[in-house]
PDB file of C-alpha atoms in Angstrom:
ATOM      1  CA  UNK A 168       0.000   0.000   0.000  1.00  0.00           C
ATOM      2  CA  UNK A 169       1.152   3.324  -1.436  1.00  0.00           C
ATOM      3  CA  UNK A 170       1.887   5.912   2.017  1.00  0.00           C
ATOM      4  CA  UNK A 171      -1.009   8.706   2.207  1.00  0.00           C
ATOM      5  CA  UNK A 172      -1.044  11.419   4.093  1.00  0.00           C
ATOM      6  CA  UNK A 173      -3.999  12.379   6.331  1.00  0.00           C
ATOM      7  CA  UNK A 174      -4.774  15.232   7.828  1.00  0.00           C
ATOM      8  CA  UNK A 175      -5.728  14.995  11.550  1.00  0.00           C
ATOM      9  CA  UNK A 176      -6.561  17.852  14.548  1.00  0.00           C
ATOM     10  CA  UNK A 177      -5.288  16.935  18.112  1.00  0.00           C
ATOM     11  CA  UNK A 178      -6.294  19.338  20.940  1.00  0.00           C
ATOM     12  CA  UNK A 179      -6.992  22.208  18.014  1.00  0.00           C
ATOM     13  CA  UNK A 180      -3.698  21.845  15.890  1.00  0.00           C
ATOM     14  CA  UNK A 181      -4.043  20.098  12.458  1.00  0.00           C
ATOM     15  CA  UNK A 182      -1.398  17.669  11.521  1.00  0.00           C
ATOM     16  CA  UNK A 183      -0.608  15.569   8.707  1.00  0.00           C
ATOM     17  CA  UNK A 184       0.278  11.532   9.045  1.00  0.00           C
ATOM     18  CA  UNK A 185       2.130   9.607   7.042  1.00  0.00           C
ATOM     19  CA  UNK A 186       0.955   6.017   7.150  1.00  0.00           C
ATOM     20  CA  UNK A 187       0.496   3.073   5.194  1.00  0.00           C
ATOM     21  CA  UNK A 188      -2.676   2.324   6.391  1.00  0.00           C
ATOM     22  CA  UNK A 189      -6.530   3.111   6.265  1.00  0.00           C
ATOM     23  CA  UNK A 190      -7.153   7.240   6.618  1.00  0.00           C
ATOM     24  CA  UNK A 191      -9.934   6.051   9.007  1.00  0.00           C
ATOM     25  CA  UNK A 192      -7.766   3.965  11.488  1.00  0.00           C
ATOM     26  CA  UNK A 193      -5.317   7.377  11.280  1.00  0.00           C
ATOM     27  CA  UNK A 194      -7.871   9.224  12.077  1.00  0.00           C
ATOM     28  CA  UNK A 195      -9.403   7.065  15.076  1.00  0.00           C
ATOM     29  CA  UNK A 196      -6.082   7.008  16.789  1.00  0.00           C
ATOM     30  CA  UNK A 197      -5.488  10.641  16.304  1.00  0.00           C
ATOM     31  CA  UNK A 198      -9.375  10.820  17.868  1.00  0.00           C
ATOM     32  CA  UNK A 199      -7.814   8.399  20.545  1.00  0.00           C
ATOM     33  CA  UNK A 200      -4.923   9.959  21.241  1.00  0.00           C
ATOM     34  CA  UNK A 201      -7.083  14.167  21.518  1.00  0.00           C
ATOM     35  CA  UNK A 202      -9.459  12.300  24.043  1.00  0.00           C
ATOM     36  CA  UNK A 203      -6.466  11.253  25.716  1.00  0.00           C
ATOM     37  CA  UNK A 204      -4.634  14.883  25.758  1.00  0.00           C
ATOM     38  CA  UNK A 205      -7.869  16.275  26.511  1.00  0.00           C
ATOM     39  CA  UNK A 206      -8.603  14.209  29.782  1.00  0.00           C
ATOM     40  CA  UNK A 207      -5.528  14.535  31.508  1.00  0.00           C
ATOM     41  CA  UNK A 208      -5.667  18.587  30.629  1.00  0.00           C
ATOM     42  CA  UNK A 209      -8.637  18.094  32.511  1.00  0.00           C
ATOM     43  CA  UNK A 210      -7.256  17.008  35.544  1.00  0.00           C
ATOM     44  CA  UNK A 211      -4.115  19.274  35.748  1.00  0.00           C
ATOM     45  CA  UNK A 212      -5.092  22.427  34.178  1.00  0.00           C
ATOM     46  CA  UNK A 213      -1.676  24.212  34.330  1.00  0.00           C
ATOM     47  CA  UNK A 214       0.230  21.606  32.692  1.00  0.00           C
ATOM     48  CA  UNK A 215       2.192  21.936  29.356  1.00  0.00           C
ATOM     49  CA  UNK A 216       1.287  20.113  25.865  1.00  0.00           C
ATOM     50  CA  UNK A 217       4.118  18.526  26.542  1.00  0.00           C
ATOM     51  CA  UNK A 218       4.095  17.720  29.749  1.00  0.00           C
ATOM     52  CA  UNK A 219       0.327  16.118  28.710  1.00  0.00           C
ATOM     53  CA  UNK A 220       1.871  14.214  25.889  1.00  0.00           C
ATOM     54  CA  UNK A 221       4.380  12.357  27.992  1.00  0.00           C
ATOM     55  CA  UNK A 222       2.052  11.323  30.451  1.00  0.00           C
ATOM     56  CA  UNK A 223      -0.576  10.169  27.240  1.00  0.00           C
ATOM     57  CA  UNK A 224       2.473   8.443  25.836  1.00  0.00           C
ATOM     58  CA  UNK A 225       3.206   6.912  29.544  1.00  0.00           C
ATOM     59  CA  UNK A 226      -0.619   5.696  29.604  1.00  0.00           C
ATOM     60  CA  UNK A 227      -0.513   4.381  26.057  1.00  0.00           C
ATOM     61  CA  UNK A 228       2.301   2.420  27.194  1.00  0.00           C
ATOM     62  CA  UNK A 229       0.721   1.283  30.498  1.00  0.00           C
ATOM     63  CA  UNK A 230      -2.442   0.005  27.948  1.00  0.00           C
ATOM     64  CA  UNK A 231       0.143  -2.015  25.812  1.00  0.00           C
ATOM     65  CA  UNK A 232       2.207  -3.516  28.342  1.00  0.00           C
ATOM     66  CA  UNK A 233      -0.501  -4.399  30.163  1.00  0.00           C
ATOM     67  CA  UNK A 234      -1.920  -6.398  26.572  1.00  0.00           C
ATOM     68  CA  UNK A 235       0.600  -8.190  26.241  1.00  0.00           C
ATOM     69  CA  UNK A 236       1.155  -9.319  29.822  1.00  0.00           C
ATOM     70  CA  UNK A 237      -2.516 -10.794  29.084  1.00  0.00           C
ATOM     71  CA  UNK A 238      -1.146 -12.136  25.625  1.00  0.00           C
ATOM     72  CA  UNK A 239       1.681 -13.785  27.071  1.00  0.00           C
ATOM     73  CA  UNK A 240      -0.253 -15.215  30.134  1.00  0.00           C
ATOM     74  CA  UNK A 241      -3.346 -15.615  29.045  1.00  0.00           C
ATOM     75  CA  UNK A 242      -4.445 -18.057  31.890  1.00  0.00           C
ATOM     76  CA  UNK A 243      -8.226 -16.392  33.395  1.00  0.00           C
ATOM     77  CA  UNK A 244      -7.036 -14.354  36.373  1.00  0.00           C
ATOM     78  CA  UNK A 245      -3.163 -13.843  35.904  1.00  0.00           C
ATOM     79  CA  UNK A 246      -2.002 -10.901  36.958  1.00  0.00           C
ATOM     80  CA  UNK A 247       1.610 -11.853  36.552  1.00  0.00           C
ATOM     81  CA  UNK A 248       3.288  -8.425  36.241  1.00  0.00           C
ATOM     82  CA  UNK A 249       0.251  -6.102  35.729  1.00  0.00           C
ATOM     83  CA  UNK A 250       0.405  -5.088  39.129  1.00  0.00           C
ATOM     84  CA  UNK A 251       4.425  -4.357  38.864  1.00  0.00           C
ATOM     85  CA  UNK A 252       3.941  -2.409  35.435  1.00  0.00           C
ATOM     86  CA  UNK A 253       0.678  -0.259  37.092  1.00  0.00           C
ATOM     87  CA  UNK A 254       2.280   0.103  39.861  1.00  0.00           C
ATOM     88  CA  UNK A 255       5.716   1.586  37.912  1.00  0.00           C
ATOM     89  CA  UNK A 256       3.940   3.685  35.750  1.00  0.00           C
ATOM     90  CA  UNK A 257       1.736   5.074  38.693  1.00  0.00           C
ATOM     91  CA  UNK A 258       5.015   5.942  40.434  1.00  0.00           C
ATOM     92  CA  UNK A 259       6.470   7.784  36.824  1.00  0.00           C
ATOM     93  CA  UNK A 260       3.209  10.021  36.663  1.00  0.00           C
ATOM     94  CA  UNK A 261       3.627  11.199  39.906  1.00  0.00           C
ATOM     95  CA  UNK A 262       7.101  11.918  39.846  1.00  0.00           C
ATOM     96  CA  UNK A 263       6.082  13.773  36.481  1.00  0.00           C
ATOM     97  CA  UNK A 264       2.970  15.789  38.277  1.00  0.00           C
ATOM     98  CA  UNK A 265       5.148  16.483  41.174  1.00  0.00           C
ATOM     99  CA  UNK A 266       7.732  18.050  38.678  1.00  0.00           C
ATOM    100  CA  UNK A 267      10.661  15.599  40.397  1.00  0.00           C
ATOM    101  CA  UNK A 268      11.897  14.414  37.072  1.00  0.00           C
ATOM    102  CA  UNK A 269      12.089  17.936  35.427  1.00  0.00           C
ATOM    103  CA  UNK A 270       9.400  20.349  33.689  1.00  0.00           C
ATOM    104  CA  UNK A 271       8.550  19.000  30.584  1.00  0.00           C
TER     105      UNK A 271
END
């Protein structure tokens, strides 16, 4: 598949994607990752876009490592390392919020 370029808005700014795939998946993660932006600027009103994007990318991580934990282990039940990986990134936003690992 030829690469497109799709035109997306995240928290008011347009950009444009390069991808290989569907403009409609594009666009539903861009969608996925405003909602994101726009939730945690919710809860801490003063932060930066940046500061908001590392702690969207830190929750989009926490979502995938926690999938494949489930993937790998995927007896009914097993929590074998969820609780480690919340638990981690937990710690990471805080530090973030509380400004300990630098003002992003």
């Amino acid at each position: 598949m030829e690469p497109r370029r799709v035109k997306v808005r995240i928290l008011g700014e347009e950009y444009t994607i390069l991808g290989e795939t569907g403009e409609d998946y594009i666009q539903a993660l861009a969608d996925q990752v405003d909602r994101k932006l726009r939730e945690l600027g919710a809860g801490m009103p003063g932060a930066s876009r940046q500061k908001l994007a590392i702690l969207a990318a830190l929750n989009f991580a926490d979502e995938l490592q926690q999938v494949k934990e489930i993937k790998n282990d995927p007896t009914p039940g097993s929590t074998t390392g969820t609780v480690e990986i919340e638990e981690k990134t937990r710690k990471l936003i805080t530090m973030l919020e509380e400004g300990i690992i630098g003002d992003l």
